[in-house]
């Protein structure tokens, strides 16, 4: 299995531009999570899906952030318009089911820089 | 949400020494998991310990859990330079609890060759 695949690996954009981050979870995993990691705030959970349905988006910082999961094999996290404070590494993770004992499987992240 | 807090924030040791990292949490749990993050990579699951277990081993890793103190520790024995990474704990609530897998800031471990 190729694991969780995220694209792009690096994204540099100017303030005000739209940014779309993409994630392909592991086949057969029912849960998908989006996290953001910064030095200041650590690893923050933004939103997670179960069977393509958003379950908890309370971690999404602002209306500028939106996430979709149109099917079981694809999810996007969009920032529009982007701001310099959005600069971070964004991770996608998937899990076979909620709770124990299934671990989370993480992608290698997208490093976003907004200038 | 249930979040673990790792301690210390940073740890620097020589190759061959043991490294101990601690995790504290606030509510009752069903199990607790430890993850490792290498630089530029996502987190990788290391080991899971259930609430009815006190100690668990996996290779050079030893995890303990003290539910009365709401704490866990991760011991890496005979450390290697390749163990240099950040380590995170993730406590998981029991049945009926809201499942929100959250992580702390982690412990940054540097193993000098």
mmCIF file with all atom_site columns, C-alpha atoms in Angstrom:
data_model
loop_
_atom_site.group_PDB
_atom_site.id
_atom_site.type_symbol
_atom_site.label_atom_id
_atom_site.label_alt_id
_atom_site.label_comp_id
_atom_site.label_asym_id
_atom_site.label_entity_id
_atom_site.label_seq_id
_atom_site.pdbx_PDB_ins_code
_atom_site.Cartn_x
_atom_site.Cartn_y
_atom_site.Cartn_z
_atom_site.occupancy
_atom_site.B_iso_or_equiv
_atom_site.pdbx_formal_charge
_atom_site.auth_seq_id
_atom_site.auth_comp_id
_atom_site.auth_asym_id
_atom_site.auth_atom_id
_atom_site.pdbx_PDB_model_num
ATOM 1   C CA . UNK A 1 1   ? 0.000   0.000  0.000  1.00 0.00 ? 1   UNK A CA 1
ATOM 2   C CA . UNK A 1 2   ? 1.329   3.454  -0.874 1.00 0.00 ? 2   UNK A CA 1
ATOM 3   C CA . UNK A 1 3   ? 0.094   5.000  2.342  1.00 0.00 ? 3   UNK A CA 1
ATOM 4   C CA . UNK A 1 4   ? -1.593  8.365  2.647  1.00 0.00 ? 4   UNK A CA 1
ATOM 5   C CA . UNK A 1 5   ? -0.622  10.575 -0.279 1.00 0.00 ? 5   UNK A CA 1
ATOM 6   C CA . UNK A 1 6   ? -0.633  14.350 -0.072 1.00 0.00 ? 6   UNK A CA 1
ATOM 7   C CA . UNK A 1 7   ? 0.021   16.885 -2.774 1.00 0.00 ? 7   UNK A CA 1
ATOM 8   C CA . UNK A 1 8   ? 1.731   19.153 -3.318 1.00 0.00 ? 8   UNK A CA 1
ATOM 9   C CA . UNK A 1 9   ? 4.642   18.638 -0.933 1.00 0.00 ? 9   UNK A CA 1
ATOM 10  C CA . UNK A 1 10  ? 5.453   22.327 -0.979 1.00 0.00 ? 10  UNK A CA 1
ATOM 11  C CA . UNK A 1 11  ? 3.304   25.297 -1.880 1.00 0.00 ? 11  UNK A CA 1
ATOM 12  C CA . UNK A 1 12  ? 4.412   28.898 -1.987 1.00 0.00 ? 12  UNK A CA 1
ATOM 13  C CA . UNK A 1 13  ? 1.780   31.496 -2.721 1.00 0.00 ? 13  UNK A CA 1
ATOM 14  C CA . UNK A 1 14  ? 1.078   35.157 -2.266 1.00 0.00 ? 14  UNK A CA 1
ATOM 15  C CA . UNK A 1 15  ? -1.330  36.561 0.248  1.00 0.00 ? 15  UNK A CA 1
ATOM 16  C CA . UNK A 1 16  ? -4.871  36.661 -1.093 1.00 0.00 ? 16  UNK A CA 1
ATOM 17  C CA . UNK A 1 17  ? -4.479  33.695 -3.408 1.00 0.00 ? 17  UNK A CA 1
ATOM 18  C CA . UNK A 1 18  ? -6.523  30.517 -3.183 1.00 0.00 ? 18  UNK A CA 1
ATOM 19  C CA . UNK A 1 19  ? -4.704  27.408 -2.025 1.00 0.00 ? 19  UNK A CA 1
ATOM 20  C CA . UNK A 1 20  ? -5.915  23.831 -2.430 1.00 0.00 ? 20  UNK A CA 1
ATOM 21  C CA . UNK A 1 21  ? -4.275  20.943 -0.634 1.00 0.00 ? 21  UNK A CA 1
ATOM 22  C CA . UNK A 1 22  ? -5.060  17.389 -1.648 1.00 0.00 ? 22  UNK A CA 1
ATOM 23  C CA . UNK A 1 23  ? -5.135  14.052 0.124  1.00 0.00 ? 23  UNK A CA 1
ATOM 24  C CA . UNK A 1 24  ? -5.651  10.446 -0.912 1.00 0.00 ? 24  UNK A CA 1
ATOM 25  C CA . UNK A 1 25  ? -6.285  8.230  2.119  1.00 0.00 ? 25  UNK A CA 1
ATOM 26  C CA . UNK A 1 26  ? -5.410  4.574  2.404  1.00 0.00 ? 26  UNK A CA 1
ATOM 27  C CA . UNK A 1 27  ? -7.976  2.444  0.596  1.00 0.00 ? 27  UNK A CA 1
ATOM 28  C CA . UNK A 1 28  ? -10.556 1.028  2.970  1.00 0.00 ? 28  UNK A CA 1
ATOM 29  C CA . UNK A 1 29  ? -10.027 3.612  5.688  1.00 0.00 ? 29  UNK A CA 1
ATOM 30  C CA . UNK A 1 30  ? -13.283 5.142  6.864  1.00 0.00 ? 30  UNK A CA 1
ATOM 31  C CA . UNK A 1 31  ? -11.856 8.139  8.712  1.00 0.00 ? 31  UNK A CA 1
ATOM 32  C CA . UNK A 1 32  ? -9.875  11.061 7.367  1.00 0.00 ? 32  UNK A CA 1
ATOM 33  C CA . UNK A 1 33  ? -8.313  13.832 9.421  1.00 0.00 ? 33  UNK A CA 1
ATOM 34  C CA . UNK A 1 34  ? -6.719  17.178 8.533  1.00 0.00 ? 34  UNK A CA 1
ATOM 35  C CA . UNK A 1 35  ? -4.122  18.629 10.909 1.00 0.00 ? 35  UNK A CA 1
ATOM 36  C CA . UNK A 1 36  ? -2.020  21.774 10.895 1.00 0.00 ? 36  UNK A CA 1
ATOM 37  C CA . UNK A 1 37  ? 1.404   21.935 12.534 1.00 0.00 ? 37  UNK A CA 1
ATOM 38  C CA . UNK A 1 38  ? 3.266   25.072 13.558 1.00 0.00 ? 38  UNK A CA 1
ATOM 39  C CA . UNK A 1 39  ? 6.037   25.737 16.039 1.00 0.00 ? 39  UNK A CA 1
ATOM 40  C CA . UNK A 1 40  ? 3.798   27.995 18.090 1.00 0.00 ? 40  UNK A CA 1
ATOM 41  C CA . UNK A 1 41  ? 0.683   25.829 18.306 1.00 0.00 ? 41  UNK A CA 1
ATOM 42  C CA . UNK A 1 42  ? 1.954   22.318 17.722 1.00 0.00 ? 42  UNK A CA 1
ATOM 43  C CA . UNK A 1 43  ? -0.267  19.843 15.900 1.00 0.00 ? 43  UNK A CA 1
ATOM 44  C CA . UNK A 1 44  ? -3.890  21.030 15.668 1.00 0.00 ? 44  UNK A CA 1
ATOM 45  C CA . UNK A 1 45  ? -6.833  18.994 14.451 1.00 0.00 ? 45  UNK A CA 1
ATOM 46  C CA . UNK A 1 46  ? -8.780  21.020 11.888 1.00 0.00 ? 46  UNK A CA 1
ATOM 47  C CA . UNK A 1 47  ? -11.533 18.673 10.750 1.00 0.00 ? 47  UNK A CA 1
ATOM 48  C CA . UNK A 1 48  ? -12.297 15.003 10.353 1.00 0.00 ? 48  UNK A CA 1
ATOM 49  C CA . UNK A 1 49  ? -14.592 12.921 8.161  1.00 0.00 ? 49  UNK A CA 1
ATOM 50  C CA . UNK A 1 50  ? -16.283 9.563  8.623  1.00 0.00 ? 50  UNK A CA 1
ATOM 51  C CA . UNK A 1 51  ? -17.431 7.834  5.445  1.00 0.00 ? 51  UNK A CA 1
ATOM 52  C CA . UNK A 1 52  ? -16.970 11.103 3.533  1.00 0.00 ? 52  UNK A CA 1
ATOM 53  C CA . UNK A 1 53  ? -19.172 13.088 5.934  1.00 0.00 ? 53  UNK A CA 1
ATOM 54  C CA . UNK A 1 54  ? -17.620 15.908 8.013  1.00 0.00 ? 54  UNK A CA 1
ATOM 55  C CA . UNK A 1 55  ? -18.068 15.018 11.678 1.00 0.00 ? 55  UNK A CA 1
ATOM 56  C CA . UNK A 1 56  ? -16.252 17.774 13.555 1.00 0.00 ? 56  UNK A CA 1
ATOM 57  C CA . UNK A 1 57  ? -14.965 20.978 11.990 1.00 0.00 ? 57  UNK A CA 1
ATOM 58  C CA . UNK A 1 58  ? -14.610 22.932 15.220 1.00 0.00 ? 58  UNK A CA 1
ATOM 59  C CA . UNK A 1 59  ? -10.877 23.199 14.665 1.00 0.00 ? 59  UNK A CA 1
ATOM 60  C CA . UNK A 1 60  ? -11.197 25.040 11.357 1.00 0.00 ? 60  UNK A CA 1
ATOM 61  C CA . UNK A 1 61  ? -9.812  28.473 12.210 1.00 0.00 ? 61  UNK A CA 1
ATOM 62  C CA . UNK A 1 62  ? -11.951 30.688 10.012 1.00 0.00 ? 62  UNK A CA 1
ATOM 63  C CA . UNK A 1 63  ? -14.460 30.736 7.197  1.00 0.00 ? 63  UNK A CA 1
ATOM 64  C CA . UNK A 1 64  ? -11.524 31.100 4.854  1.00 0.00 ? 64  UNK A CA 1
ATOM 65  C CA . UNK A 1 65  ? -10.876 27.400 5.413  1.00 0.00 ? 65  UNK A CA 1
ATOM 66  C CA . UNK A 1 66  ? -13.053 24.719 3.873  1.00 0.00 ? 66  UNK A CA 1
ATOM 67  C CA . UNK A 1 67  ? -12.657 20.975 3.434  1.00 0.00 ? 67  UNK A CA 1
ATOM 68  C CA . UNK A 1 68  ? -14.447 18.481 1.245  1.00 0.00 ? 68  UNK A CA 1
ATOM 69  C CA . UNK A 1 69  ? -14.432 14.758 0.714  1.00 0.00 ? 69  UNK A CA 1
ATOM 70  C CA . UNK A 1 70  ? -16.348 14.048 -2.501 1.00 0.00 ? 70  UNK A CA 1
ATOM 71  C CA . UNK A 1 71  ? -15.531 10.329 -2.372 1.00 0.00 ? 71  UNK A CA 1
ATOM 72  C CA . UNK A 1 72  ? -13.750 7.754  -0.257 1.00 0.00 ? 72  UNK A CA 1
ATOM 73  C CA . UNK A 1 73  ? -10.432 8.222  -2.025 1.00 0.00 ? 73  UNK A CA 1
ATOM 74  C CA . UNK A 1 74  ? -10.022 11.983 -2.150 1.00 0.00 ? 74  UNK A CA 1
ATOM 75  C CA . UNK A 1 75  ? -10.199 15.024 0.091  1.00 0.00 ? 75  UNK A CA 1
ATOM 76  C CA . UNK A 1 76  ? -9.274  18.677 -0.297 1.00 0.00 ? 76  UNK A CA 1
ATOM 77  C CA . UNK A 1 77  ? -8.510  21.479 2.122  1.00 0.00 ? 77  UNK A CA 1
ATOM 78  C CA . UNK A 1 78  ? -8.972  24.908 0.623  1.00 0.00 ? 78  UNK A CA 1
ATOM 79  C CA . UNK A 1 79  ? -7.885  28.295 1.935  1.00 0.00 ? 79  UNK A CA 1
ATOM 80  C CA . UNK A 1 80  ? -9.395  31.325 0.259  1.00 0.00 ? 80  UNK A CA 1
ATOM 81  C CA . UNK A 1 81  ? -8.030  33.939 0.566  1.00 0.00 ? 81  UNK A CA 1
ATOM 82  C CA . UNK A 1 82  ? -4.730  32.838 2.065  1.00 0.00 ? 82  UNK A CA 1
ATOM 83  C CA . UNK A 1 83  ? -2.850  34.919 4.642  1.00 0.00 ? 83  UNK A CA 1
ATOM 84  C CA . UNK A 1 84  ? 0.760   34.786 5.898  1.00 0.00 ? 84  UNK A CA 1
ATOM 85  C CA . UNK A 1 85  ? -0.411  33.372 9.241  1.00 0.00 ? 85  UNK A CA 1
ATOM 86  C CA . UNK A 1 86  ? -1.688  30.319 7.398  1.00 0.00 ? 86  UNK A CA 1
ATOM 87  C CA . UNK A 1 87  ? 1.907   29.293 6.761  1.00 0.00 ? 87  UNK A CA 1
ATOM 88  C CA . UNK A 1 88  ? 2.319   25.845 8.314  1.00 0.00 ? 88  UNK A CA 1
ATOM 89  C CA . UNK A 1 89  ? 2.653   22.172 7.492  1.00 0.00 ? 89  UNK A CA 1
ATOM 90  C CA . UNK A 1 90  ? -0.705  20.580 6.786  1.00 0.00 ? 90  UNK A CA 1
ATOM 91  C CA . UNK A 1 91  ? -1.106  16.860 7.379  1.00 0.00 ? 91  UNK A CA 1
ATOM 92  C CA . UNK A 1 92  ? -3.744  14.444 6.281  1.00 0.00 ? 92  UNK A CA 1
ATOM 93  C CA . UNK A 1 93  ? -4.237  11.170 8.165  1.00 0.00 ? 93  UNK A CA 1
ATOM 94  C CA . UNK A 1 94  ? -6.579  8.228  7.781  1.00 0.00 ? 94  UNK A CA 1
ATOM 95  C CA . UNK A 1 95  ? -7.763  5.461  10.067 1.00 0.00 ? 95  UNK A CA 1
ATOM 96  C CA . UNK A 1 96  ? -9.737  2.269  9.523  1.00 0.00 ? 96  UNK A CA 1
ATOM 97  C CA . UNK A 1 97  ? -12.247 3.106  12.258 1.00 0.00 ? 97  UNK A CA 1
ATOM 98  C CA . UNK A 1 98  ? -12.696 5.346  15.203 1.00 0.00 ? 98  UNK A CA 1
ATOM 99  C CA . UNK A 1 99  ? -11.133 4.700  18.563 1.00 0.00 ? 99  UNK A CA 1
ATOM 100 C CA . UNK A 1 100 ? -8.910  1.828  19.659 1.00 0.00 ? 100 UNK A CA 1
ATOM 101 C CA . UNK A 1 101 ? -6.986  0.004  18.568 1.00 0.00 ? 101 UNK A CA 1
ATOM 102 C CA . UNK A 1 102 ? -6.653  1.536  15.087 1.00 0.00 ? 102 UNK A CA 1
ATOM 103 C CA . UNK A 1 103 ? -3.719  3.930  14.767 1.00 0.00 ? 103 UNK A CA 1
ATOM 104 C CA . UNK A 1 104 ? -3.706  6.947  12.484 1.00 0.00 ? 104 UNK A CA 1
ATOM 105 C CA . UNK A 1 105 ? -1.687  6.799  9.284  1.00 0.00 ? 105 UNK A CA 1
ATOM 106 C CA . UNK A 1 106 ? -0.234  10.154 8.287  1.00 0.00 ? 106 UNK A CA 1
ATOM 107 C CA . UNK A 1 107 ? 0.864   11.532 4.958  1.00 0.00 ? 107 UNK A CA 1
ATOM 108 C CA . UNK A 1 108 ? 4.126   13.440 4.702  1.00 0.00 ? 108 UNK A CA 1
ATOM 109 C CA . UNK A 1 109 ? 2.388   16.773 4.712  1.00 0.00 ? 109 UNK A CA 1
ATOM 110 C CA . UNK A 1 110 ? 2.207   19.885 2.571  1.00 0.00 ? 110 UNK A CA 1
ATOM 111 C CA . UNK A 1 111 ? 4.436   22.752 3.633  1.00 0.00 ? 111 UNK A CA 1
ATOM 112 C CA . UNK A 1 112 ? 2.550   25.953 2.861  1.00 0.00 ? 112 UNK A CA 1
ATOM 113 C CA . UNK A 1 113 ? 4.263   29.309 2.735  1.00 0.00 ? 113 UNK A CA 1
ATOM 114 C CA . UNK A 1 114 ? 2.147   32.408 2.208  1.00 0.00 ? 114 UNK A CA 1
ATOM 115 C CA . UNK A 1 115 ? 4.136   35.559 1.457  1.00 0.00 ? 115 UNK A CA 1
ATOM 116 C CA . UNK B 2 1   ? -11.009 17.039 23.508 1.00 0.00 ? 1   UNK B CA 1
ATOM 117 C CA . UNK B 2 2   ? -8.399  14.837 25.127 1.00 0.00 ? 2   UNK B CA 1
ATOM 118 C CA . UNK B 2 3   ? -4.827  15.970 24.703 1.00 0.00 ? 3   UNK B CA 1
ATOM 119 C CA . UNK B 2 4   ? -1.628  14.601 26.090 1.00 0.00 ? 4   UNK B CA 1
ATOM 120 C CA . UNK B 2 5   ? 1.190   16.836 27.189 1.00 0.00 ? 5   UNK B CA 1
ATOM 121 C CA . UNK B 2 6   ? 4.709   15.593 26.638 1.00 0.00 ? 6   UNK B CA 1
ATOM 122 C CA . UNK B 2 7   ? 7.644   16.361 28.885 1.00 0.00 ? 7   UNK B CA 1
ATOM 123 C CA . UNK B 2 8   ? 10.416  17.378 28.472 1.00 0.00 ? 8   UNK B CA 1
ATOM 124 C CA . UNK B 2 9   ? 9.981   19.565 25.394 1.00 0.00 ? 9   UNK B CA 1
ATOM 125 C CA . UNK B 2 10  ? 13.517  18.746 24.308 1.00 0.00 ? 10  UNK B CA 1
ATOM 126 C CA . UNK B 2 11  ? 15.978  16.006 25.167 1.00 0.00 ? 11  UNK B CA 1
ATOM 127 C CA . UNK B 2 12  ? 19.582  15.670 24.024 1.00 0.00 ? 12  UNK B CA 1
ATOM 128 C CA . UNK B 2 13  ? 21.574  12.503 24.709 1.00 0.00 ? 13  UNK B CA 1
ATOM 129 C CA . UNK B 2 14  ? 24.528  10.502 23.436 1.00 0.00 ? 14  UNK B CA 1
ATOM 130 C CA . UNK B 2 15  ? 24.177  7.387  21.355 1.00 0.00 ? 15  UNK B CA 1
ATOM 131 C CA . UNK B 2 16  ? 23.866  4.332  23.583 1.00 0.00 ? 16  UNK B CA 1
ATOM 132 C CA . UNK B 2 17  ? 22.118  6.154  26.399 1.00 0.00 ? 17  UNK B CA 1
ATOM 133 C CA . UNK B 2 18  ? 18.494  5.630  27.316 1.00 0.00 ? 18  UNK B CA 1
ATOM 134 C CA . UNK B 2 19  ? 15.869  8.269  26.582 1.00 0.00 ? 19  UNK B CA 1
ATOM 135 C CA . UNK B 2 20  ? 12.760  8.717  28.684 1.00 0.00 ? 20  UNK B CA 1
ATOM 136 C CA . UNK B 2 21  ? 9.798   10.851 27.670 1.00 0.00 ? 21  UNK B CA 1
ATOM 137 C CA . UNK B 2 22  ? 6.691   11.455 29.721 1.00 0.00 ? 22  UNK B CA 1
ATOM 138 C CA . UNK B 2 23  ? 3.064   12.140 28.903 1.00 0.00 ? 23  UNK B CA 1
ATOM 139 C CA . UNK B 2 24  ? 0.326   13.455 31.160 1.00 0.00 ? 24  UNK B CA 1
ATOM 140 C CA . UNK B 2 25  ? -3.378  13.642 30.457 1.00 0.00 ? 25  UNK B CA 1
ATOM 141 C CA . UNK B 2 26  ? -6.483  14.779 32.309 1.00 0.00 ? 26  UNK B CA 1
ATOM 142 C CA . UNK B 2 27  ? -9.373  12.348 31.925 1.00 0.00 ? 27  UNK B CA 1
ATOM 143 C CA . UNK B 2 28  ? -9.985  8.602  31.937 1.00 0.00 ? 28  UNK B CA 1
ATOM 144 C CA . UNK B 2 29  ? -8.759  6.793  28.877 1.00 0.00 ? 29  UNK B CA 1
ATOM 145 C CA . UNK B 2 30  ? -9.280  3.546  27.004 1.00 0.00 ? 30  UNK B CA 1
ATOM 146 C CA . UNK B 2 31  ? -5.794  3.434  25.593 1.00 0.00 ? 31  UNK B CA 1
ATOM 147 C CA . UNK B 2 32  ? -2.830  5.638  24.854 1.00 0.00 ? 32  UNK B CA 1
ATOM 148 C CA . UNK B 2 33  ? -0.687  5.668  21.725 1.00 0.00 ? 33  UNK B CA 1
ATOM 149 C CA . UNK B 2 34  ? 2.800   6.947  21.035 1.00 0.00 ? 34  UNK B CA 1
ATOM 150 C CA . UNK B 2 35  ? 3.911   8.323  17.680 1.00 0.00 ? 35  UNK B CA 1
ATOM 151 C CA . UNK B 2 36  ? 7.237   9.397  16.201 1.00 0.00 ? 36  UNK B CA 1
ATOM 152 C CA . UNK B 2 37  ? 7.795   12.190 13.699 1.00 0.00 ? 37  UNK B CA 1
ATOM 153 C CA . UNK B 2 38  ? 11.010  12.394 11.727 1.00 0.00 ? 38  UNK B CA 1
ATOM 154 C CA . UNK B 2 39  ? 11.987  15.745 10.311 1.00 0.00 ? 39  UNK B CA 1
ATOM 155 C CA . UNK B 2 40  ? 9.914   16.605 7.262  1.00 0.00 ? 40  UNK B CA 1
ATOM 156 C CA . UNK B 2 41  ? 7.648   13.603 7.669  1.00 0.00 ? 41  UNK B CA 1
ATOM 157 C CA . UNK B 2 42  ? 4.248   12.711 9.062  1.00 0.00 ? 42  UNK B CA 1
ATOM 158 C CA . UNK B 2 43  ? 3.696   10.969 12.369 1.00 0.00 ? 43  UNK B CA 1
ATOM 159 C CA . UNK B 2 44  ? 4.242   7.237  12.541 1.00 0.00 ? 44  UNK B CA 1
ATOM 160 C CA . UNK B 2 45  ? 2.489   5.012  15.062 1.00 0.00 ? 45  UNK B CA 1
ATOM 161 C CA . UNK B 2 46  ? 4.887   3.292  17.459 1.00 0.00 ? 46  UNK B CA 1
ATOM 162 C CA . UNK B 2 47  ? 2.949   1.505  20.147 1.00 0.00 ? 47  UNK B CA 1
ATOM 163 C CA . UNK B 2 48  ? -0.434  1.314  21.860 1.00 0.00 ? 48  UNK B CA 1
ATOM 164 C CA . UNK B 2 49  ? -1.023  0.534  25.523 1.00 0.00 ? 49  UNK B CA 1
ATOM 165 C CA . UNK B 2 50  ? -4.479  -0.228 26.871 1.00 0.00 ? 50  UNK B CA 1
ATOM 166 C CA . UNK B 2 51  ? -5.833  1.130  30.133 1.00 0.00 ? 51  UNK B CA 1
ATOM 167 C CA . UNK B 2 52  ? -5.679  -2.323 31.773 1.00 0.00 ? 52  UNK B CA 1
ATOM 168 C CA . UNK B 2 53  ? -1.998  -2.714 30.911 1.00 0.00 ? 53  UNK B CA 1
ATOM 169 C CA . UNK B 2 54  ? 0.852   -1.304 32.996 1.00 0.00 ? 54  UNK B CA 1
ATOM 170 C CA . UNK B 2 55  ? 3.778   -1.964 30.725 1.00 0.00 ? 55  UNK B CA 1
ATOM 171 C CA . UNK B 2 56  ? 4.388   -2.912 27.137 1.00 0.00 ? 56  UNK B CA 1
ATOM 172 C CA . UNK B 2 57  ? 7.504   -3.617 25.095 1.00 0.00 ? 57  UNK B CA 1
ATOM 173 C CA . UNK B 2 58  ? 8.297   -3.397 21.427 1.00 0.00 ? 58  UNK B CA 1
ATOM 174 C CA . UNK B 2 59  ? 11.916  -3.904 20.502 1.00 0.00 ? 59  UNK B CA 1
ATOM 175 C CA . UNK B 2 60  ? 13.924  -1.163 22.207 1.00 0.00 ? 60  UNK B CA 1
ATOM 176 C CA . UNK B 2 61  ? 10.740  0.646  23.245 1.00 0.00 ? 61  UNK B CA 1
ATOM 177 C CA . UNK B 2 62  ? 9.162   0.291  26.645 1.00 0.00 ? 62  UNK B CA 1
ATOM 178 C CA . UNK B 2 63  ? 5.934   2.069  27.498 1.00 0.00 ? 63  UNK B CA 1
ATOM 179 C CA . UNK B 2 64  ? 4.407   2.308  30.942 1.00 0.00 ? 64  UNK B CA 1
ATOM 180 C CA . UNK B 2 65  ? 0.996   3.543  31.949 1.00 0.00 ? 65  UNK B CA 1
ATOM 181 C CA . UNK B 2 66  ? -0.160  4.704  35.368 1.00 0.00 ? 66  UNK B CA 1
ATOM 182 C CA . UNK B 2 67  ? -3.866  5.446  35.180 1.00 0.00 ? 67  UNK B CA 1
ATOM 183 C CA . UNK B 2 68  ? -3.995  6.577  38.817 1.00 0.00 ? 68  UNK B CA 1
ATOM 184 C CA . UNK B 2 69  ? -1.515  9.341  38.002 1.00 0.00 ? 69  UNK B CA 1
ATOM 185 C CA . UNK B 2 70  ? -2.854  9.842  34.481 1.00 0.00 ? 70  UNK B CA 1
ATOM 186 C CA . UNK B 2 71  ? 0.600   9.520  33.046 1.00 0.00 ? 71  UNK B CA 1
ATOM 187 C CA . UNK B 2 72  ? 2.621   7.432  30.642 1.00 0.00 ? 72  UNK B CA 1
ATOM 188 C CA . UNK B 2 73  ? 6.281   7.162  29.803 1.00 0.00 ? 73  UNK B CA 1
ATOM 189 C CA . UNK B 2 74  ? 8.171   6.063  26.718 1.00 0.00 ? 74  UNK B CA 1
ATOM 190 C CA . UNK B 2 75  ? 11.640  4.636  27.225 1.00 0.00 ? 75  UNK B CA 1
ATOM 191 C CA . UNK B 2 76  ? 14.002  4.099  24.318 1.00 0.00 ? 76  UNK B CA 1
ATOM 192 C CA . UNK B 2 77  ? 16.909  1.915  25.357 1.00 0.00 ? 77  UNK B CA 1
ATOM 193 C CA . UNK B 2 78  ? 20.367  1.967  23.796 1.00 0.00 ? 78  UNK B CA 1
ATOM 194 C CA . UNK B 2 79  ? 19.448  4.961  21.649 1.00 0.00 ? 79  UNK B CA 1
ATOM 195 C CA . UNK B 2 80  ? 20.776  5.427  18.132 1.00 0.00 ? 80  UNK B CA 1
ATOM 196 C CA . UNK B 2 81  ? 21.274  8.506  16.004 1.00 0.00 ? 81  UNK B CA 1
ATOM 197 C CA . UNK B 2 82  ? 18.344  7.279  13.893 1.00 0.00 ? 82  UNK B CA 1
ATOM 198 C CA . UNK B 2 83  ? 16.053  7.716  16.916 1.00 0.00 ? 83  UNK B CA 1
ATOM 199 C CA . UNK B 2 84  ? 16.417  11.482 16.527 1.00 0.00 ? 84  UNK B CA 1
ATOM 200 C CA . UNK B 2 85  ? 12.832  12.654 16.049 1.00 0.00 ? 85  UNK B CA 1
ATOM 201 C CA . UNK B 2 86  ? 9.886   14.194 17.851 1.00 0.00 ? 86  UNK B CA 1
ATOM 202 C CA . UNK B 2 87  ? 7.701   11.922 19.938 1.00 0.00 ? 87  UNK B CA 1
ATOM 203 C CA . UNK B 2 88  ? 4.009   12.462 20.630 1.00 0.00 ? 88  UNK B CA 1
ATOM 204 C CA . UNK B 2 89  ? 1.473   10.766 22.877 1.00 0.00 ? 89  UNK B CA 1
ATOM 205 C CA . UNK B 2 90  ? -2.227  10.522 22.072 1.00 0.00 ? 90  UNK B CA 1
ATOM 206 C CA . UNK B 2 91  ? -4.650  9.472  24.818 1.00 0.00 ? 91  UNK B CA 1
ATOM 207 C CA . UNK B 2 92  ? -7.917  7.957  23.618 1.00 0.00 ? 92  UNK B CA 1
ATOM 208 C CA . UNK B 2 93  ? -11.163 8.187  25.555 1.00 0.00 ? 93  UNK B CA 1
ATOM 209 C CA . UNK B 2 94  ? -13.280 5.227  26.521 1.00 0.00 ? 94  UNK B CA 1
ATOM 210 C CA . UNK B 2 95  ? -16.475 3.959  24.903 1.00 0.00 ? 95  UNK B CA 1
ATOM 211 C CA . UNK B 2 96  ? -19.077 6.656  24.560 1.00 0.00 ? 96  UNK B CA 1
ATOM 212 C CA . UNK B 2 97  ? -16.476 9.391  24.710 1.00 0.00 ? 97  UNK B CA 1
ATOM 213 C CA . UNK B 2 98  ? -16.023 11.786 21.868 1.00 0.00 ? 98  UNK B CA 1
ATOM 214 C CA . UNK B 2 99  ? -13.273 10.592 19.604 1.00 0.00 ? 99  UNK B CA 1
ATOM 215 C CA . UNK B 2 100 ? -11.042 13.503 18.743 1.00 0.00 ? 100 UNK B CA 1
ATOM 216 C CA . UNK B 2 101 ? -7.444  12.364 18.284 1.00 0.00 ? 101 UNK B CA 1
ATOM 217 C CA . UNK B 2 102 ? -5.383  15.315 19.458 1.00 0.00 ? 102 UNK B CA 1
ATOM 218 C CA . UNK B 2 103 ? -1.668  15.638 20.016 1.00 0.00 ? 103 UNK B CA 1
ATOM 219 C CA . UNK B 2 104 ? 0.525   17.838 22.169 1.00 0.00 ? 104 UNK B CA 1
ATOM 220 C CA . UNK B 2 105 ? 3.693   19.616 21.117 1.00 0.00 ? 105 UNK B CA 1
ATOM 221 C CA . UNK B 2 106 ? 5.795   16.520 21.481 1.00 0.00 ? 106 UNK B CA 1
ATOM 222 C CA . UNK B 2 107 ? 9.255   15.857 22.856 1.00 0.00 ? 107 UNK B CA 1
ATOM 223 C CA . UNK B 2 108 ? 12.101  16.646 20.505 1.00 0.00 ? 108 UNK B CA 1
ATOM 224 C CA . UNK B 2 109 ? 14.808  14.013 20.940 1.00 0.00 ? 109 UNK B CA 1
ATOM 225 C CA . UNK B 2 110 ? 18.319  14.478 19.590 1.00 0.00 ? 110 UNK B CA 1
ATOM 226 C CA . UNK B 2 111 ? 20.706  11.550 19.779 1.00 0.00 ? 111 UNK B CA 1
ATOM 227 C CA . UNK B 2 112 ? 24.311  12.522 19.154 1.00 0.00 ? 112 UNK B CA 1
ATOM 228 C CA . UNK B 2 113 ? 26.516  9.916  17.462 1.00 0.00 ? 113 UNK B CA 1
#
